[in-house]
Amino acid sequence: MFAIIKKEVFSPEVKLIEVDAPAIAAKARPGQFVVLRIAEEGERIPLTIADFDREKGIITMVFQEVGKSTVYLGALKEGDKLANLIGPLGNPTEIEGYKKVLCVGGGIGIAPIFPIARGFKEAGAEVISIIGARTKELLIFEERMNKVSDRLIITTDDGSYERKALVTEPLKEILEEDSSIEKVVAIGPPIMMKFVAKTTQPFGIKTIVSLNSIMVDGTGMCGACRLEEGEETKFCCVDGPEFDGHKVNFDLLISRLNMYLDEEKASLEAYRKVEDK
Amino acid sequence: MSADEKTKKSRVRMKEQTPEGRIRNFNEVPFGYTPEQAVEEAGRCIQCKRPQCVDGCPVEVDIPGFISLIKENKFIESAHKIKEKNSLPAVCGRVCPQEEQCEVLCVQGKKGEPVAIGTLERFVADYEAEQGELELPKLPPKLGRKVAVVGSGPAGLTVASDLILLGYDVTVYEALHKSGGVLVYGIPEFRLPKVIVQREVDYISKLGVEVVCGAVIGKMLTVEELLNEKGYSAVFIASGAGLPLFFGIPGENLNGVYSANEYLTRSNLMKAYLFPQYDTPIKKGKRVAVFGGGNVAMDSARTALRLGSEEVHLIYRRSRKEMPARHAEIEHAEEEGIKFNFLTNPVKFIGDDKGNLKALECLRMELGEPDDSGRRRPVPIKGSEFTIDVDLAVVAIGAGPNPLLLSTIPDLELNRRGYIVADEETGKTSKRRVFAGGDIVTGSATVILAMGAGRKAARAIHQYLEWTNW
């Protein structure tokens, strides 16, 4: 179990793995996540499910190498096994009952927005998608998003591909010309989600963001993932991972995500030293 | 009084690590008895005809029985005698509150110190394990029926071992990647070495119990599916204490404010004290505040010291008398230099410009009229606010029920506090074929109470499956 069946390298730092996990694939729904641990000494890290295939019993995850765990994960090959894969966790996206929705994906956030867009499409909604990346080589899942979107807009920060813009620019234009959009779902870096929520707020459109807080158990037991939605403290793992973008305290989220930067750096350096030997 | 009588009044003490030495390591504090010490201490038991101590034991261990075998130097036989009733003796010998259960009823305690029942239990369990392969009891023929257990903590492990010994097939589903529940993630190494927990879990596995880790019931599988698709005749829910409670005061989400569950899980389960050899980091505060007066608060404070904190304050809103922690734990914490601040409660956490905790504002309290728990209610003293500098805080004020599993069983009756309503004698819930026990029924309690609930539920499950009367 938990063998890597397939690995795709999108860029030196962005990779996709398909993992053999029939019990999780059987239950996974758009918007949910897993907690994985690579090896005995490993930490538990949450990753949003980018796709699942119930028949083949596999789930797909896309990740960016930032710390030791993701660098290590990126170094694994097809056939290698993960120590643990736990899920599906969190609440699935509310997908039923919409006529027209807008999905926004930024960076590796495009991967988890894909099953959500597909879910909306299968539930009969008209789906407009905006996906964006820093530069062309970091843009992933274009083909997949194209298949499940009625209209797909692509942006790059540096203009190396399609429109040179941040995702918020086409977002604003679309909302200005089309008042029939009922819901916006955004997944990407916290700063992007913050500005997506700011952009949609004046239009009064329900905006859902999927948050990837630091977690330990991922099942409500520890509270590492707490965040603020309005006045309330919530646990990302059991109350989320999706929250009302207009109410989330993004500055707190970002500050808590940076809590272990020094330790992460030390851990990565120690790992690289061992690897070099 | 003769010298002999005098020695019989006080118990034989275990040697332990010195406070100065032990705060620099995570090794267990006491070393346990030598065989000679065990025999000497066992000699203090007068083998009452009607032993009171057994009445105090939630799992009814034959206490005079196992102690008299120690007197005869039959240590292995003594361990087997305990295991007739208690599948986790090495754990219980260490973490049971014997001073409130068996030892408090010991006749020797009336004139001097009670027999050290817990230490003797611990001795024989360790002795047996050190002799190598544990002897397995003879298993009855299989009954061909399956029971699922949700959670591998003390309650779940007890039910599993009792039912396997009756001939059932038992599967234990554990949400975390390691089995043992609170014994693994909650209780620190220096109080309960993890090799001991692993040994007890291995023993239960050798009996034939299947333990599936990383299986979150309610998500990966539902209780309904276990009963109706996976072929389990009954399900026992022992998912443990749930969501950590916080004060709900300003600044509580600053970096550096942990729940005790998180702090201890990082250190115990994830071995963050061995970072970066282990990947999970943990904040090592210079000046630490731990809130609460229970065992979990003591464990957190003592963990902070061992992680290298310079000053650790325990902050408790009532007085010493009301502290729910075991005496031994309070003593150990004091010896190690934890600073106790009684009748004190936090008002707000203060952060720096980067969102990191830097100080704490507190209020002094005084004791007023007794509350629901019978303890005098702490009341704030107006104008007594003061600030202390801390860069790490651990909130150990209890837990509430975790909704993750319970919300997926709509026909399961919960009480006012959100815990499962289950019959005290049988563990039966409002849902047919579903039993429950441990902290998910009682709220945070002790290892042995959870085991007691497991013992009773195993009996009831057996009865139900034999006679199908609900």
Tab-separated table of C-alpha atoms in Angstrom, chain B residues 88-412:
chain	number	residue	atom	x	y	z
B	88	LEU	CA	-1.510	-3.676	30.435
B	89	PRO	CA	0.278	-4.211	33.777
B	90	ALA	CA	3.516	-2.387	32.933
B	91	VAL	CA	1.460	0.652	31.927
B	92	CYS	CA	-0.902	0.552	34.901
B	93	GLY	CA	1.928	0.001	37.362
B	94	ARG	CA	3.262	3.349	36.188
B	95	VAL	CA	0.313	5.601	35.488
B	96	CYS	CA	-2.629	4.373	37.578
B	97	PRO	CA	-3.551	6.627	40.510
B	98	GLN	CA	-3.102	3.778	43.016
B	99	GLU	CA	-3.150	6.271	45.874
B	100	GLU	CA	-6.849	6.880	45.120
B	101	GLN	CA	-7.771	3.321	44.167
B	102	CYS	CA	-6.168	0.202	45.633
B	103	GLU	CA	-3.499	1.645	47.916
B	104	VAL	CA	-5.861	4.051	49.651
B	105	LEU	CA	-7.812	1.014	50.913
B	106	CYS	CA	-4.768	-0.987	52.106
B	107	VAL	CA	-4.894	-1.765	55.854
B	108	GLN	CA	-1.184	-1.073	56.184
B	109	GLY	CA	-2.021	2.510	55.286
B	110	LYS	CA	-4.039	2.969	58.449
B	111	LYS	CA	-0.961	2.998	60.686
B	112	GLY	CA	1.830	3.607	58.227
B	113	GLU	CA	2.280	3.569	54.498
B	114	PRO	CA	0.157	1.312	52.290
B	115	VAL	CA	1.841	-1.505	50.352
B	116	ALA	CA	3.343	-0.152	47.110
B	117	ILE	CA	0.934	-2.124	44.916
B	118	GLY	CA	1.613	-0.107	41.761
B	119	THR	CA	5.383	-0.422	42.066
B	120	LEU	CA	5.089	-4.182	42.603
B	121	GLU	CA	2.803	-4.511	39.569
B	122	ARG	CA	5.319	-2.598	37.506
B	123	PHE	CA	8.146	-4.790	38.787
B	124	VAL	CA	6.634	-8.118	37.785
B	125	ALA	CA	5.496	-6.845	34.386
B	126	ASP	CA	9.006	-5.545	33.622
B	127	TYR	CA	10.597	-8.684	35.037
B	128	GLU	CA	8.536	-10.906	32.771
B	129	ALA	CA	9.351	-8.800	29.716
B	130	GLU	CA	13.071	-8.906	30.492
B	131	GLN	CA	13.015	-12.701	30.465
B	132	GLY	CA	12.377	-12.606	26.708
B	133	GLU	CA	9.389	-13.993	24.817
B	134	LEU	CA	6.138	-13.519	26.697
B	135	GLU	CA	4.140	-16.659	27.188
B	136	LEU	CA	0.818	-16.519	25.387
B	137	PRO	CA	-2.294	-17.876	27.059
B	138	LYS	CA	-4.118	-20.720	25.352
B	139	LEU	CA	-6.712	-19.283	22.980
B	140	PRO	CA	-10.182	-20.818	22.726
B	141	PRO	CA	-11.533	-22.021	19.361
B	142	LYS	CA	-12.653	-19.196	17.079
B	143	LEU	CA	-16.306	-18.235	17.277
B	144	GLY	CA	-16.303	-16.926	13.719
B	145	ARG	CA	-17.629	-13.485	14.603
B	146	LYS	CA	-15.900	-10.158	14.235
B	147	VAL	CA	-15.836	-7.072	16.436
B	148	ALA	CA	-14.400	-3.709	15.380
B	149	VAL	CA	-12.792	-1.388	17.899
B	150	VAL	CA	-12.363	2.310	17.127
B	151	GLY	CA	-9.273	3.651	18.877
B	152	SER	CA	-6.226	1.849	20.265
B	153	GLY	CA	-5.920	3.602	23.610
B	154	PRO	CA	-6.412	1.914	26.989
B	155	ALA	CA	-10.154	1.245	26.523
B	156	GLY	CA	-9.773	-0.098	22.983
B	157	LEU	CA	-6.819	-2.330	23.805
B	158	THR	CA	-8.616	-3.795	26.821
B	159	VAL	CA	-11.762	-4.635	24.847
B	160	ALA	CA	-9.643	-6.119	22.075
B	161	SER	CA	-7.622	-8.371	24.343
B	162	ASP	CA	-10.667	-9.501	26.340
B	163	LEU	CA	-12.631	-10.367	23.199
B	164	ILE	CA	-9.791	-12.182	21.453
B	165	LEU	CA	-9.419	-14.340	24.586
B	166	LEU	CA	-13.101	-15.219	24.249
B	167	GLY	CA	-12.645	-16.383	20.652
B	168	TYR	CA	-13.764	-13.365	18.626
B	169	ASP	CA	-11.889	-11.917	15.689
B	170	VAL	CA	-10.997	-8.352	16.582
B	171	THR	CA	-9.838	-5.452	14.418
B	172	VAL	CA	-8.666	-2.246	16.067
B	173	TYR	CA	-8.773	0.892	13.902
B	174	GLU	CA	-6.376	3.643	14.971
B	175	ALA	CA	-6.490	7.112	13.399
B	176	LEU	CA	-2.850	7.965	14.134
B	177	HIS	CA	0.069	6.160	12.538
B	178	LYS	CA	1.000	4.462	15.798
B	179	SER	CA	-1.176	2.500	18.211
B	180	GLY	CA	-1.554	3.176	21.920
B	181	GLY	CA	-3.648	6.341	21.893
B	182	VAL	CA	-2.918	8.650	24.814
B	183	LEU	CA	-0.223	6.241	26.046
B	184	VAL	CA	1.758	7.140	22.930
B	185	TYR	CA	0.851	10.717	22.061
B	186	GLY	CA	0.020	12.060	25.507
B	187	ILE	CA	2.061	10.569	28.324
B	188	PRO	CA	5.756	11.492	28.043
B	189	GLU	CA	8.643	9.067	27.751
B	190	PHE	CA	9.971	10.019	31.211
B	191	ARG	CA	6.741	8.789	32.792
B	192	LEU	CA	5.899	5.906	30.460
B	193	PRO	CA	8.644	4.718	28.107
B	194	LYS	CA	7.251	4.058	24.645
B	195	VAL	CA	9.011	0.685	24.361
B	196	ILE	CA	6.746	-0.482	27.163
B	197	VAL	CA	3.607	0.636	25.340
B	198	GLN	CA	4.872	-1.014	22.178
B	199	ARG	CA	5.533	-4.209	24.122
B	200	GLU	CA	1.964	-4.291	25.396
B	201	VAL	CA	0.530	-3.538	21.961
B	202	ASP	CA	2.750	-6.239	20.437
B	203	TYR	CA	1.455	-8.699	23.016
B	204	ILE	CA	-2.126	-7.965	22.006
B	205	SER	CA	-1.185	-8.335	18.333
B	206	LYS	CA	0.428	-11.694	19.098
B	207	LEU	CA	-2.846	-12.805	20.627
B	208	GLY	CA	-4.253	-12.288	17.126
B	209	VAL	CA	-5.804	-8.813	17.307
B	210	GLU	CA	-5.471	-7.009	13.983
B	211	VAL	CA	-4.396	-3.397	14.511
B	212	VAL	CA	-4.899	-1.073	11.525
B	213	CYS	CA	-3.146	2.270	11.962
B	214	GLY	CA	-3.870	5.417	9.983
B	215	ALA	CA	-7.527	4.468	9.619
B	216	VAL	CA	-9.848	7.353	10.462
B	217	ILE	CA	-13.274	5.926	11.185
B	218	GLY	CA	-15.929	8.407	10.147
B	219	LYS	CA	-13.870	9.329	7.085
B	220	MET	CA	-12.223	6.291	5.498
B	221	LEU	CA	-14.951	3.972	6.789
B	222	THR	CA	-18.120	4.735	8.700
B	223	VAL	CA	-19.510	2.820	11.664
B	224	GLU	CA	-22.489	1.950	9.471
B	225	GLU	CA	-20.164	0.370	6.905
B	226	LEU	CA	-18.318	-1.593	9.582
B	227	LEU	CA	-21.624	-3.053	10.784
B	228	ASN	CA	-23.359	-3.613	7.473
B	229	GLU	CA	-20.706	-4.060	4.798
B	230	LYS	CA	-17.567	-5.203	6.538
B	231	GLY	CA	-19.282	-7.920	8.534
B	232	TYR	CA	-18.589	-6.777	12.083
B	233	SER	CA	-21.181	-7.998	14.564
B	234	ALA	CA	-20.499	-5.134	16.954
B	235	VAL	CA	-18.462	-1.930	17.149
B	236	PHE	CA	-16.823	-0.530	20.273
B	237	ILE	CA	-16.093	3.198	20.099
B	238	ALA	CA	-13.144	4.342	22.203
B	239	SER	CA	-11.951	7.322	20.231
B	240	GLY	CA	-10.741	9.225	23.269
B	241	ALA	CA	-10.776	12.834	24.364
B	242	GLY	CA	-11.166	15.173	21.482
B	243	LEU	CA	-10.718	18.814	20.705
B	244	PRO	CA	-8.372	20.696	22.998
B	245	LEU	CA	-10.017	23.509	24.953
B	246	PHE	CA	-8.638	27.043	24.944
B	247	PHE	CA	-9.441	30.026	27.165
B	248	GLY	CA	-10.981	32.086	24.386
B	249	ILE	CA	-8.957	35.151	25.380
B	250	PRO	CA	-7.192	37.655	23.089
B	251	GLY	CA	-3.926	36.613	21.518
B	252	GLU	CA	-4.491	32.893	21.966
B	253	ASN	CA	-3.642	32.148	18.328
B	254	LEU	CA	-0.234	33.821	18.472
B	255	ASN	CA	2.753	31.743	17.465
B	256	GLY	CA	4.100	30.101	20.608
B	257	VAL	CA	0.738	29.278	22.171
B	258	TYR	CA	0.160	25.524	22.064
B	259	SER	CA	-2.573	23.241	23.263
B	260	ALA	CA	-1.119	20.573	25.549
B	261	ASN	CA	-2.337	17.991	23.031
B	262	GLU	CA	-0.231	19.567	20.307
B	263	TYR	CA	2.804	20.189	22.493
B	264	LEU	CA	2.844	16.659	23.878
B	265	THR	CA	1.991	15.025	20.539
B	266	ARG	CA	4.880	16.812	18.883
B	267	SER	CA	7.243	15.714	21.616
B	268	ASN	CA	5.949	12.201	22.373
B	269	LEU	CA	4.431	10.775	19.203
B	270	MET	CA	6.504	12.719	16.689
B	271	LYS	CA	9.685	12.731	18.807
B	272	ALA	CA	10.287	16.427	18.242
B	273	TYR	CA	12.716	16.347	21.183
B	274	LEU	CA	15.030	14.550	18.773
B	275	PHE	CA	14.690	17.254	16.052
B	276	PRO	CA	16.304	17.447	13.496
B	277	GLN	CA	16.984	13.710	13.557
B	278	TYR	CA	13.185	13.503	13.545
B	279	ASP	CA	11.506	15.982	11.207
B	280	THR	CA	8.827	17.436	13.444
B	281	PRO	CA	9.882	20.741	15.029
B	282	ILE	CA	8.811	22.086	18.417
B	283	LYS	CA	9.263	25.561	19.878
B	284	LYS	CA	11.693	25.636	22.767
B	285	GLY	CA	10.739	28.594	24.869
B	286	LYS	CA	13.131	30.311	27.241
B	287	ARG	CA	10.344	31.289	29.625
B	288	VAL	CA	7.307	29.066	29.536
B	289	ALA	CA	3.831	29.261	31.059
B	290	VAL	CA	1.754	26.096	31.384
B	291	PHE	CA	-1.910	26.467	32.329
B	292	GLY	CA	-3.837	23.867	34.312
B	293	GLY	CA	-3.522	21.724	37.410
B	294	GLY	CA	-3.841	18.177	36.097
B	295	ASN	CA	-1.416	15.466	35.059
B	296	VAL	CA	-1.340	16.814	31.507
B	297	ALA	CA	-0.206	20.205	32.804
B	298	MET	CA	2.546	18.543	34.864
B	299	ASP	CA	3.630	16.506	31.838
B	300	SER	CA	3.759	19.644	29.676
B	301	ALA	CA	5.741	21.659	32.229
B	302	ARG	CA	8.255	18.878	32.768
B	303	THR	CA	8.578	18.363	29.004
B	304	ALA	CA	9.395	22.070	28.585
B	305	LEU	CA	12.209	21.758	31.135
B	306	ARG	CA	13.650	18.762	29.330
B	307	LEU	CA	13.503	20.609	26.015
B	308	GLY	CA	15.811	23.189	27.572
B	309	SER	CA	13.559	25.960	28.846
B	310	GLU	CA	15.150	28.152	31.485
B	311	GLU	CA	12.102	28.942	33.534
B	312	VAL	CA	8.786	27.110	33.577
B	313	HIS	CA	5.746	28.531	35.353
B	314	LEU	CA	2.683	26.501	36.135
B	315	ILE	CA	-0.358	28.734	36.270
B	316	TYR	CA	-3.457	27.385	37.999
B	317	ARG	CA	-6.597	29.298	38.866
B	318	ARG	CA	-7.344	27.415	42.082
B	319	SER	CA	-5.059	26.538	45.000
B	320	ARG	CA	-2.750	23.583	45.515
B	321	LYS	CA	-5.442	21.643	47.347
B	322	GLU	CA	-7.729	21.573	44.318
B	323	MET	CA	-5.107	20.366	41.844
B	324	PRO	CA	-6.326	17.203	40.123
B	325	ALA	CA	-2.803	15.953	39.305
B	326	ARG	CA	-1.344	12.970	41.153
B	327	HIS	CA	0.746	13.813	44.207
B	328	ALA	CA	3.764	12.037	42.794
B	329	GLU	CA	3.602	14.172	39.646
B	330	ILE	CA	3.275	17.417	41.588
B	331	GLU	CA	6.207	16.424	43.779
B	332	HIS	CA	8.347	15.487	40.813
B	333	ALA	CA	7.525	18.766	39.096
B	334	GLU	CA	8.428	20.760	42.208
B	335	GLU	CA	11.688	18.899	42.704
B	336	GLU	CA	12.591	19.695	39.127
B	337	GLY	CA	12.106	23.405	39.682
B	338	ILE	CA	8.739	24.164	38.095
B	339	LYS	CA	7.444	27.426	39.585
B	340	PHE	CA	3.862	27.095	40.790
B	341	ASN	CA	1.572	30.130	40.507
B	342	PHE	CA	-1.689	29.336	42.285
B	343	LEU	CA	-4.879	31.408	42.166
B	344	THR	CA	-3.782	32.967	38.914
B	345	ASN	CA	-5.599	33.103	35.573
B	346	PRO	CA	-4.544	34.538	32.210
B	347	VAL	CA	-6.457	37.461	30.716
B	348	LYS	CA	-4.619	37.926	27.466
B	349	PHE	CA	-1.609	36.844	25.451
B	350	ILE	CA	0.603	39.642	24.156
B	351	GLY	CA	2.556	39.314	20.912
B	352	ASP	CA	5.418	41.112	19.181
B	353	ASP	CA	5.147	42.671	15.721
B	354	LYS	CA	5.841	39.315	14.076
B	355	GLY	CA	2.958	37.529	15.744
B	356	ASN	CA	5.102	35.704	18.289
B	357	LEU	CA	4.115	35.433	21.940
B	358	LYS	CA	6.159	37.703	24.219
B	359	ALA	CA	4.167	38.201	27.391
B	360	LEU	CA	1.138	37.233	29.350
B	361	GLU	CA	-1.311	39.297	31.334
B	362	CYS	CA	-2.774	37.560	34.379
B	363	LEU	CA	-5.201	38.210	37.198
B	364	ARG	CA	-5.001	37.024	40.802
B	365	MET	CA	-7.938	34.982	42.053
B	366	GLU	CA	-9.439	34.137	45.431
B	367	LEU	CA	-11.579	31.157	46.375
B	368	GLY	CA	-15.300	31.762	46.760
B	369	GLU	CA	-18.261	29.424	47.254
B	370	PRO	CA	-18.056	25.775	46.147
B	371	ASP	CA	-19.088	25.129	42.521
B	372	ASP	CA	-20.649	22.079	40.788
B	373	SER	CA	-17.460	20.075	41.264
B	374	GLY	CA	-17.564	20.698	45.018
B	375	ARG	CA	-14.347	22.698	44.806
B	376	ARG	CA	-14.329	26.348	45.813
B	377	ARG	CA	-14.843	28.532	42.791
B	378	PRO	CA	-12.001	30.901	41.948
B	379	VAL	CA	-13.103	34.534	41.689
B	380	PRO	CA	-10.941	37.270	40.124
B	381	ILE	CA	-9.560	39.980	42.394
B	382	LYS	CA	-10.306	43.355	40.830
B	383	GLY	CA	-7.318	45.429	39.801
B	384	SER	CA	-4.833	42.594	40.380
B	385	GLU	CA	-3.627	42.431	36.768
B	386	PHE	CA	0.064	41.824	36.219
B	387	THR	CA	2.258	40.896	33.280
B	388	ILE	CA	4.946	38.253	32.955
B	389	ASP	CA	7.324	37.739	30.056
B	390	VAL	CA	6.970	34.363	28.363
B	391	ASP	CA	7.799	33.215	24.864
B	392	LEU	CA	5.950	29.913	25.016
B	393	ALA	CA	2.598	28.928	26.512
B	394	VAL	CA	0.920	25.551	26.801
B	395	VAL	CA	-2.801	25.384	27.525
B	396	ALA	CA	-3.669	22.217	29.458
B	397	ILE	CA	-7.214	22.901	30.611
B	398	GLY	CA	-8.938	19.843	29.167
B	399	ALA	CA	-10.684	18.780	26.002
B	400	GLY	CA	-14.147	18.639	24.493
B	401	PRO	CA	-15.676	15.894	22.348
B	402	ASN	CA	-14.292	15.539	18.830
B	403	PRO	CA	-17.086	15.840	16.250
B	404	LEU	CA	-15.202	14.043	13.475
B	405	LEU	CA	-16.552	10.562	14.176
B	406	LEU	CA	-19.688	11.408	16.157
B	407	SER	CA	-21.140	13.658	13.452
B	408	THR	CA	-21.149	10.688	11.069
B	409	ILE	CA	-23.422	8.593	13.337
B	410	PRO	CA	-26.632	10.625	13.425
B	411	ASP	CA	-28.616	8.082	15.458
B	412	LEU	CA	-26.110	7.991	18.319
